[in-house]
mmCIF file of C-alpha atoms in Angstrom:
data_model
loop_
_atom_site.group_PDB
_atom_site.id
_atom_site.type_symbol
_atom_site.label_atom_id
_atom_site.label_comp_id
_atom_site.label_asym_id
_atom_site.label_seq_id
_atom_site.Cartn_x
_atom_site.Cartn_y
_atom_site.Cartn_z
ATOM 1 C CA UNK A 22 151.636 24.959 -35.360
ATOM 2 C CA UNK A 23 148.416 23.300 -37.209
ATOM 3 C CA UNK A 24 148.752 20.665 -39.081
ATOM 4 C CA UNK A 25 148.074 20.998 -42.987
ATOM 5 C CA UNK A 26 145.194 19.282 -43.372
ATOM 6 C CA UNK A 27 143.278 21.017 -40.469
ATOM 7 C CA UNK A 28 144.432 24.517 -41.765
ATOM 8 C CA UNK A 29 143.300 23.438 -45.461
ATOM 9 C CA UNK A 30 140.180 22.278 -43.417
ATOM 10 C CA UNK A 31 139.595 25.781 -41.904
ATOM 11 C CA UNK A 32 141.019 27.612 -45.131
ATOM 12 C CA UNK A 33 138.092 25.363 -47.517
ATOM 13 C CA UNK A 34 135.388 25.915 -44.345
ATOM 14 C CA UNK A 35 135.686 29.613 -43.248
ATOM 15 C CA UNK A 36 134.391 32.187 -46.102
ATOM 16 C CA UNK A 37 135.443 32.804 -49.624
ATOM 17 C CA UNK A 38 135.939 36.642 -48.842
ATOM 18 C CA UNK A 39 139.069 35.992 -46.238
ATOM 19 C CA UNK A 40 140.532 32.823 -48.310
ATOM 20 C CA UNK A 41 143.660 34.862 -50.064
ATOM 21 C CA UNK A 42 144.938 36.234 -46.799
ATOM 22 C CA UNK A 43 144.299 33.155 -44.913
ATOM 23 C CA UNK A 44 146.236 31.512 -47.227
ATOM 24 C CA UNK A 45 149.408 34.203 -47.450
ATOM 25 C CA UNK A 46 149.182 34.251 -43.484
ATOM 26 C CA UNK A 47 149.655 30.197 -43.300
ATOM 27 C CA UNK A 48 152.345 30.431 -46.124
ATOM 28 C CA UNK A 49 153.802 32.460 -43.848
ATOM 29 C CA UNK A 50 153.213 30.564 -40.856
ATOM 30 C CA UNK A 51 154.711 27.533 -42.460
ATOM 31 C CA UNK A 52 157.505 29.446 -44.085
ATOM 32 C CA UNK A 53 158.927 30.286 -40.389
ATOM 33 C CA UNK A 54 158.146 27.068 -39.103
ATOM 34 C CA UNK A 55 160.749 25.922 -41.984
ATOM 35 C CA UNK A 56 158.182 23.213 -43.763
ATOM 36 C CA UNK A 57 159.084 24.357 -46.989
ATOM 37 C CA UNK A 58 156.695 21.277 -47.909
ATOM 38 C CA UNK A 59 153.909 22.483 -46.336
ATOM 39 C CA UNK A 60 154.054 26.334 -47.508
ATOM 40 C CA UNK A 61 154.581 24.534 -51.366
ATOM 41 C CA UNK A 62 151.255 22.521 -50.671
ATOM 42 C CA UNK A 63 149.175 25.888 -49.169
ATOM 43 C CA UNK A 64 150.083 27.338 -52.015
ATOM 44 C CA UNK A 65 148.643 25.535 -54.247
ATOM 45 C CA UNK A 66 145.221 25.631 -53.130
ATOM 46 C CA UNK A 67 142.571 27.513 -54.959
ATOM 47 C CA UNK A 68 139.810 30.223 -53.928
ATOM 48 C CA UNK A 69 136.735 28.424 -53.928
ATOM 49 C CA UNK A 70 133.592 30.185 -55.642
ATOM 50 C CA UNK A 71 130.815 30.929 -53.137
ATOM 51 C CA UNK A 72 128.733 28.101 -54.258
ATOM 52 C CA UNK A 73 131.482 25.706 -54.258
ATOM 53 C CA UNK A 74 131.950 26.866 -50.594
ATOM 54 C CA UNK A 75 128.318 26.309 -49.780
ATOM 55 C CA UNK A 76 128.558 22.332 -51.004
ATOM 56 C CA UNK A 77 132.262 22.495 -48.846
ATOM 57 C CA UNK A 78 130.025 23.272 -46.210
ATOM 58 C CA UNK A 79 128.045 20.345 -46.031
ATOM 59 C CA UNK A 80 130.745 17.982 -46.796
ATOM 60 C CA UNK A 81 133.368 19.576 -43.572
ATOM 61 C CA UNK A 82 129.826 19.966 -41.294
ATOM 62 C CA UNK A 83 127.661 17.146 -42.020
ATOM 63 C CA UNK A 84 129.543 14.274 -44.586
ATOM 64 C CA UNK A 85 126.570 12.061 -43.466
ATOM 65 C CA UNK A 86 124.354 13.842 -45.832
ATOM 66 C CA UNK A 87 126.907 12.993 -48.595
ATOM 67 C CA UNK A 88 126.819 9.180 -47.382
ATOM 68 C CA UNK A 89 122.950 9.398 -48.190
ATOM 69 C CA UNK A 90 123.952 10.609 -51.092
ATOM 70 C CA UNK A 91 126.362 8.183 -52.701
ATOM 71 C CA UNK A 92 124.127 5.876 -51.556
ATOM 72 C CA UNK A 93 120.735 6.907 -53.630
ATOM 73 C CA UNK A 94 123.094 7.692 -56.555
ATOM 74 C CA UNK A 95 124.239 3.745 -56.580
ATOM 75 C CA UNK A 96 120.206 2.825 -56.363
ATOM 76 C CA UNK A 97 119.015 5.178 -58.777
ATOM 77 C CA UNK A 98 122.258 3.616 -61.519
ATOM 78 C CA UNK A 99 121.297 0.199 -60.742
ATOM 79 C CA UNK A 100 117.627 0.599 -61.005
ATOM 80 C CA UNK A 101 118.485 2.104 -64.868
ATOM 81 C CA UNK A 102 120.284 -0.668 -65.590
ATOM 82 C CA UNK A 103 117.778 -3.431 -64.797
ATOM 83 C CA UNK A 104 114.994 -1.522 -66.094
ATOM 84 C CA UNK A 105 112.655 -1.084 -62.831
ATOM 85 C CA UNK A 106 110.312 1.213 -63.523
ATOM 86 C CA UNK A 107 108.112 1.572 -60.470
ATOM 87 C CA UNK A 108 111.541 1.476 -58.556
ATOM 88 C CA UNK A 109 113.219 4.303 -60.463
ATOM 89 C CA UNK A 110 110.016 6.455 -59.991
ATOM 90 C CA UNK A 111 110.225 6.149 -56.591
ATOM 91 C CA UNK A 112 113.901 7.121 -56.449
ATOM 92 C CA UNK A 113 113.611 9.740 -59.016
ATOM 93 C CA UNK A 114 111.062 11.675 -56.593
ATOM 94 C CA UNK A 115 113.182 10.793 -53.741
ATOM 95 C CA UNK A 116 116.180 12.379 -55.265
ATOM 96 C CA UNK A 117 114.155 15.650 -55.866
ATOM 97 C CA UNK A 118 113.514 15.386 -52.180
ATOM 98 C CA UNK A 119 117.070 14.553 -50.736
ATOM 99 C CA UNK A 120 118.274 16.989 -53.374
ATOM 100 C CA UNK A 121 116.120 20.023 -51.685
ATOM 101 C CA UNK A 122 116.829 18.616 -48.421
ATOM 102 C CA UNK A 123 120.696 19.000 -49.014
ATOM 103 C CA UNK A 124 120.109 22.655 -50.400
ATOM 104 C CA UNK A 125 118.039 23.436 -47.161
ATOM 105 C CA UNK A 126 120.815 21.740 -45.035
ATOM 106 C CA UNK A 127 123.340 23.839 -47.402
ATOM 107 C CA UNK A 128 121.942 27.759 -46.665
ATOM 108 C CA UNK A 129 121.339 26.973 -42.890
ATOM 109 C CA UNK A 130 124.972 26.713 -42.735
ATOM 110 C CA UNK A 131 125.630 29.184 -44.789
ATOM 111 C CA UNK A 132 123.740 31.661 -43.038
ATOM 112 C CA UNK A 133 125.143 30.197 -39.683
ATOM 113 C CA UNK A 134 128.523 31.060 -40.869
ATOM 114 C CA UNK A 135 127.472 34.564 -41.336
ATOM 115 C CA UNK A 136 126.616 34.839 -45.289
ATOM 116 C CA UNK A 137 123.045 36.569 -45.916
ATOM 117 C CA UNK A 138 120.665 34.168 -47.438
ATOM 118 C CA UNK A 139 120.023 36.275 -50.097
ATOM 119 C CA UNK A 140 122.911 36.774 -51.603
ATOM 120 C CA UNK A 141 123.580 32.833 -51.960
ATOM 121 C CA UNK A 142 123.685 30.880 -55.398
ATOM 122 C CA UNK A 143 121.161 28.678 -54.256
ATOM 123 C CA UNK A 144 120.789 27.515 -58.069
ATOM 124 C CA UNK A 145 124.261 26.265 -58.578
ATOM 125 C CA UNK A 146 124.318 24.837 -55.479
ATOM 126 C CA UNK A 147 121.707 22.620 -56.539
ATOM 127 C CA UNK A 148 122.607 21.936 -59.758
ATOM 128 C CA UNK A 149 126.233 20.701 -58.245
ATOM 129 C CA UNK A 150 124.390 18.124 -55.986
ATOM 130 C CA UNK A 151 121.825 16.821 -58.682
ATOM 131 C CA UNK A 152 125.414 16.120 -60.948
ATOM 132 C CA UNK A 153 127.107 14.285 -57.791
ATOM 133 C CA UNK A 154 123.866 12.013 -57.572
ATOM 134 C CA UNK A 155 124.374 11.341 -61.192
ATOM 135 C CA UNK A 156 128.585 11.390 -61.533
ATOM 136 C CA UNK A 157 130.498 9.040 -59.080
ATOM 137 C CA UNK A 158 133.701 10.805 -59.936
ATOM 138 C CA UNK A 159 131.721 14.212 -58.906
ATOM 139 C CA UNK A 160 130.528 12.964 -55.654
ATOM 140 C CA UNK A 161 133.909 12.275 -54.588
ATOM 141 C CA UNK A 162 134.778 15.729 -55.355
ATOM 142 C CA UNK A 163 132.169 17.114 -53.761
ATOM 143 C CA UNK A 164 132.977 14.717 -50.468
ATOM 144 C CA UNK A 165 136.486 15.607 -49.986
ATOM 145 C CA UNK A 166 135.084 19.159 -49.002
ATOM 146 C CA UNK A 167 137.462 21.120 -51.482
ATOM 147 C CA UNK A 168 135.730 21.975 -54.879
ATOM 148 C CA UNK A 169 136.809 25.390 -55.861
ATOM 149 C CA UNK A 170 133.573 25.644 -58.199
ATOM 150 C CA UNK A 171 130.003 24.647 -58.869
ATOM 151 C CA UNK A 172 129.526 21.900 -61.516
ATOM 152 C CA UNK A 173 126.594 21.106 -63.531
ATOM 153 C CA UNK A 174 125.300 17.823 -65.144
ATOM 154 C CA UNK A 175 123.400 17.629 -68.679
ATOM 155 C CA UNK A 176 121.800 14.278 -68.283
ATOM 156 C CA UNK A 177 121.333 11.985 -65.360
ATOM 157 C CA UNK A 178 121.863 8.374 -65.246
ATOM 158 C CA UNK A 179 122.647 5.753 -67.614
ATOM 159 C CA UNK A 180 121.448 5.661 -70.908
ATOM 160 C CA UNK A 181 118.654 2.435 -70.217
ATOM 161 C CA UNK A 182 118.799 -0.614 -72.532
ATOM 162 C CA UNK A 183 116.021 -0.491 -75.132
ATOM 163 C CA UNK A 184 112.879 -1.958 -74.002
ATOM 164 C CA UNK A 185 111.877 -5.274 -75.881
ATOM 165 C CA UNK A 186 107.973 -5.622 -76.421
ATOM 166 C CA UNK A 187 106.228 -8.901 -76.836
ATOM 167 C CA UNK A 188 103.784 -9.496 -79.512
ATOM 168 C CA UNK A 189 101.144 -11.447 -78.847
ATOM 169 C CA UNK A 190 97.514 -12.779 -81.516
ATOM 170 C CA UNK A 191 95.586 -9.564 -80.227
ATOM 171 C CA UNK A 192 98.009 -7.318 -81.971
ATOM 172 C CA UNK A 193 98.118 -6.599 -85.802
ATOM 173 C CA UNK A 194 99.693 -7.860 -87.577
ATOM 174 C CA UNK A 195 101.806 -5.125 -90.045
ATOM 175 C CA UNK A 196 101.342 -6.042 -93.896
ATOM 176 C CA UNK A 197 104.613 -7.955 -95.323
ATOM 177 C CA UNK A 198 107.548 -5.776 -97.035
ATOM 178 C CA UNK A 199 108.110 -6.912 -100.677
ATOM 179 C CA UNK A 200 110.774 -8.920 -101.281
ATOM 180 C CA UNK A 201 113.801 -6.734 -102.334
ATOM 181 C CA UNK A 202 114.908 -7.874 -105.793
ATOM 182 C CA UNK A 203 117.544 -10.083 -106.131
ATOM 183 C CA UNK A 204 121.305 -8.360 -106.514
ATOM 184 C CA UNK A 205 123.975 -9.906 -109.170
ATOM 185 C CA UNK A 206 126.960 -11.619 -107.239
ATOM 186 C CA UNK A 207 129.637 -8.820 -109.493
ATOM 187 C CA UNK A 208 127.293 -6.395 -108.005
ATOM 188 C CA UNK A 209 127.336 -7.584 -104.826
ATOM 189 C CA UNK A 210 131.407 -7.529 -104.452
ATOM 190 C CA UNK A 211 131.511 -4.359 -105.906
ATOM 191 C CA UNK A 212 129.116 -2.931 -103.003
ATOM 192 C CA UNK A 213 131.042 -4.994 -100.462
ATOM 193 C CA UNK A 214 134.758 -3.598 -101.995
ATOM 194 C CA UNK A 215 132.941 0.002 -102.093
ATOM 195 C CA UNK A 216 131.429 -0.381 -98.029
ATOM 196 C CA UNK A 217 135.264 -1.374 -97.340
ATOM 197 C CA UNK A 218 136.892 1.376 -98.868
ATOM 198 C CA UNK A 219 134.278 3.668 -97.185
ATOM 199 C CA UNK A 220 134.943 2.097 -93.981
ATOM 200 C CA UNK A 221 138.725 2.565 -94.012
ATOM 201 C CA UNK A 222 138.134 6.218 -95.304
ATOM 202 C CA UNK A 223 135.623 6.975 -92.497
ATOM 203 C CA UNK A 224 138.403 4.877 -89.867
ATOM 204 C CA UNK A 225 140.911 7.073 -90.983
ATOM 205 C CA UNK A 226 138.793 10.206 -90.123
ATOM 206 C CA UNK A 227 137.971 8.901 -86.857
ATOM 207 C CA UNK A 228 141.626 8.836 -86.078
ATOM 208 C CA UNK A 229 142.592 12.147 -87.463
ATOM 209 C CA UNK A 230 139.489 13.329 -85.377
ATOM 210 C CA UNK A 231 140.160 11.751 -81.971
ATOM 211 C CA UNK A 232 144.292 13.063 -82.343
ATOM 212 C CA UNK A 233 142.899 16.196 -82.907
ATOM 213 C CA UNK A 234 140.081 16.054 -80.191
ATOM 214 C CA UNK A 235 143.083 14.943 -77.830
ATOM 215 C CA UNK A 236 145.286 18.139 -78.953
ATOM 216 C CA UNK A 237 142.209 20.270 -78.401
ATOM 217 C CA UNK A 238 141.777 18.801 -74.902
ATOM 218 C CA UNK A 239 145.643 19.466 -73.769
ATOM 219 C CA UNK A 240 145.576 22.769 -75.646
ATOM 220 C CA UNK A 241 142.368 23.386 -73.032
ATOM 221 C CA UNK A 242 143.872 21.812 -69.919
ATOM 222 C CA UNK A 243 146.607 24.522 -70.538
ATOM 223 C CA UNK A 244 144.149 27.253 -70.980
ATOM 224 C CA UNK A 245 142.338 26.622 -67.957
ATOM 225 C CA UNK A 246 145.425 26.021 -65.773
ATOM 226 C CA UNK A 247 147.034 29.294 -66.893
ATOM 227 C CA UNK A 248 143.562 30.969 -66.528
ATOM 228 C CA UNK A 249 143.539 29.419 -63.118
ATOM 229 C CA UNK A 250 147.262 30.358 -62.526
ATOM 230 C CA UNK A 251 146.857 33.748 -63.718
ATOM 231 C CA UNK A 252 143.628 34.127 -61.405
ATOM 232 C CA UNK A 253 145.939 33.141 -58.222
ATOM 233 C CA UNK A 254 148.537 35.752 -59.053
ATOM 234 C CA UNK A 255 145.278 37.915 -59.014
ATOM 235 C CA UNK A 256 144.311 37.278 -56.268
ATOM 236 C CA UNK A 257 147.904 36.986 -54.284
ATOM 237 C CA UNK A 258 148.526 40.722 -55.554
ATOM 238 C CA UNK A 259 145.204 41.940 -54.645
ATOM 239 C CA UNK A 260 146.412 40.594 -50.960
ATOM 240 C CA UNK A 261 149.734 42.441 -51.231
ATOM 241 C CA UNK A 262 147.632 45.246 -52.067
ATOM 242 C CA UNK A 263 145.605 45.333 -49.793
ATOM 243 C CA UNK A 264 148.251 44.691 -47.106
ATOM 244 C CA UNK A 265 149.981 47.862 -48.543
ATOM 245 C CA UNK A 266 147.437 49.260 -48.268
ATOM 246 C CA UNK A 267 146.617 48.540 -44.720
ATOM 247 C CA UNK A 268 150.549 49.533 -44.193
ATOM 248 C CA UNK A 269 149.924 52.836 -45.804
ATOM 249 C CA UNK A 270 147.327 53.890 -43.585
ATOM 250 C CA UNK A 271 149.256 53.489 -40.626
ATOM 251 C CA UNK A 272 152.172 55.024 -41.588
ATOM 252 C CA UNK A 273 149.682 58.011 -42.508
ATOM 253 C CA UNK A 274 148.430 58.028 -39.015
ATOM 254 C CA UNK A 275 152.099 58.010 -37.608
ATOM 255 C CA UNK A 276 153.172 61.100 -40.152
ATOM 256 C CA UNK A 277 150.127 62.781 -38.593
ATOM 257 C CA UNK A 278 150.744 61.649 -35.163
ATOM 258 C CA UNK A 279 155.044 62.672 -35.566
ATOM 259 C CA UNK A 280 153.778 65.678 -36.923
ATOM 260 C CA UNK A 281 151.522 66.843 -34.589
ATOM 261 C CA UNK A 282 154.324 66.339 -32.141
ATOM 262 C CA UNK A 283 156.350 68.350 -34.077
ATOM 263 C CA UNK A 284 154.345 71.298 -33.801
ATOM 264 C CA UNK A 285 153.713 70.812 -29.884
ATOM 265 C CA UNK A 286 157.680 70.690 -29.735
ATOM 266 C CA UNK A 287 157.754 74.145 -31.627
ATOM 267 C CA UNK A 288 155.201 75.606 -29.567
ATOM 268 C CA UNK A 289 157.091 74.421 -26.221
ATOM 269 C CA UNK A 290 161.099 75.635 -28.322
ATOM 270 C CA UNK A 291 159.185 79.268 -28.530
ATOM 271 C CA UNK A 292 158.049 79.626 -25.337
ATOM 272 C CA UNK A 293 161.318 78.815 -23.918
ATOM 273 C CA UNK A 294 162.722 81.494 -25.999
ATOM 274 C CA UNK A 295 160.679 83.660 -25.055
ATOM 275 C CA UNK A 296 161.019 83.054 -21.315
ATOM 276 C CA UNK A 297 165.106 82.860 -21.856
ATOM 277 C CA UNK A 298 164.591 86.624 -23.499
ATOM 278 C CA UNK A 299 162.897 87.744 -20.508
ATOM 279 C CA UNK A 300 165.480 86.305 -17.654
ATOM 280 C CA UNK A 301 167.929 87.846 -19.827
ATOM 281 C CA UNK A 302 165.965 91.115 -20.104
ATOM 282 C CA UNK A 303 165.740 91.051 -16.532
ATOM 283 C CA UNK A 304 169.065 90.753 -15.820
ATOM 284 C CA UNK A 305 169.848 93.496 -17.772
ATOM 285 C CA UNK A 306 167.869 95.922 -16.073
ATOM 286 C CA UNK A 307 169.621 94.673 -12.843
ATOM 287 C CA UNK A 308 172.653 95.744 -14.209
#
């Protein structure tokens, strides 16, 4: 028997359309093989979408491209942070390039593995390789060669430190502000006393707001992992179904086939009949 990790390897590098019953028939395999561990582990994996399958592609057939990768996504992070303009330019257009080149790389296999070009998601494809350049956490998903589905990225980068200009005698110089007026020390504490009872008001909505922005993120985890779970049942009956099915067809045949016999054993009980009534006819007339 395989071992797990090359039959995930196949299950993650052979098309979406044949993952469920790839997955039932190594359940199986490991199932009679007694690794209840192993079956437990298969059956956890996930249908990957097409385009997620496409970027699996690349990872399983050619991880050097994703070395490249991680590689120009460190440069193009560092050169935000320092603030090199000429250098980021240049990486910038170089990502566009690498980025297209890993597409290209992307549909060749694709199309070697049998999909039609045209039918590929070409777009998401991209748009999950532009957010690995950006995301570290990302490009790790996309190396290990088992994303289930295409991600996206709304920015790219680092936000860059603000950039300080020096002022030199050719500039203008901007007219002075007037002076604000001066403010009565009872004044002043009561502003200060106000700002702090504004501050602990608005500190006390930020907590209130991040509990509730953590509930709303495990109330989501849920909802995707029962979406998720819900999807595998899915797809698990639509392989029992279609292994019915399959079943039903053949027993079909064989009703057709048994009858068919049936009605050639008729034909053949008749005739002997009918040749039994004429020995016995003809022994009659002998006697």
């Amino acid at each position: 028997m395989l071992t797990v990790d090359v039959v995930v390897r196949r299950l993650y590098e052979d098309s979406p359309e044949g993952f469920v019953a790839a997955r039932a028939a190594a359940i199986e395999d490991a199932r009679k093989a007694g690794d209840r561990e192993a079956a437990k582990r298969l059956a956890a994996l996930k249908k990957p979408t097409v385009a997620a399958w496409v970027v699996n592609l690349v990872a399983l057939r050619r991880p050097e491209l994703l070395d490249e990768l991680v590689g120009l996504s460190t440069a193009l992070r560092a050169a935000q942070r320092e603030l090199q303009g000429d250098q980021l330019r240049e990486l910038s257009t170089q990502r566009r390039k690498f980025v297209s080149s890993l597409v290209g790389a992307a549909r060749k296999l694709a199309v070697e593995s049998g999909s039609a070009a045209g039918k590929l998601p070409l777009g998401d494809v991209e748009a999950t390789f532009t957010a690995a350049l950006a995301d570290p956490e990302i490009a790790e998903q996309v190396r290990s060669g088992r994303l289930i589905r295409a991600v996206s990225y709304a920015g790219f980068g680092e936000v860059p430190k603000p950039r300080l200009r020096l002022v030199t005698d050719d500039d203008p110089v901007p007219e002075a502000e007037p002076a604000p007026a001066p403010v009565a020390a009872p004044e002043i504490d009561h502003r200060r006393r106000e700002l702090e009872r504004r501050r602990r008001e608005l500190d006390r909505e930020l907590g209130a707001a991040m509990a509730d922005e953590r509930r709303a993120d495990i109330r989501l985890e849920r909802a995707e992992e029962a979406e998720r779970d819900a999807g595998h049942l899915v797809e698990d009956l639509d392989a029992e179904l279609a292994e019915l099915e399959r079943r039903r067809t053949e027993a079909v045949a064989d009703v057709a086939r048994r009858k068919a016999a049936r009605r050639a054993a008729e034909r053949e009980s008749a005739a002997a009949r009918r040749r039994v009534g004429d020995v016995q006819a003809a022994l009659d007339d002998l006697t």
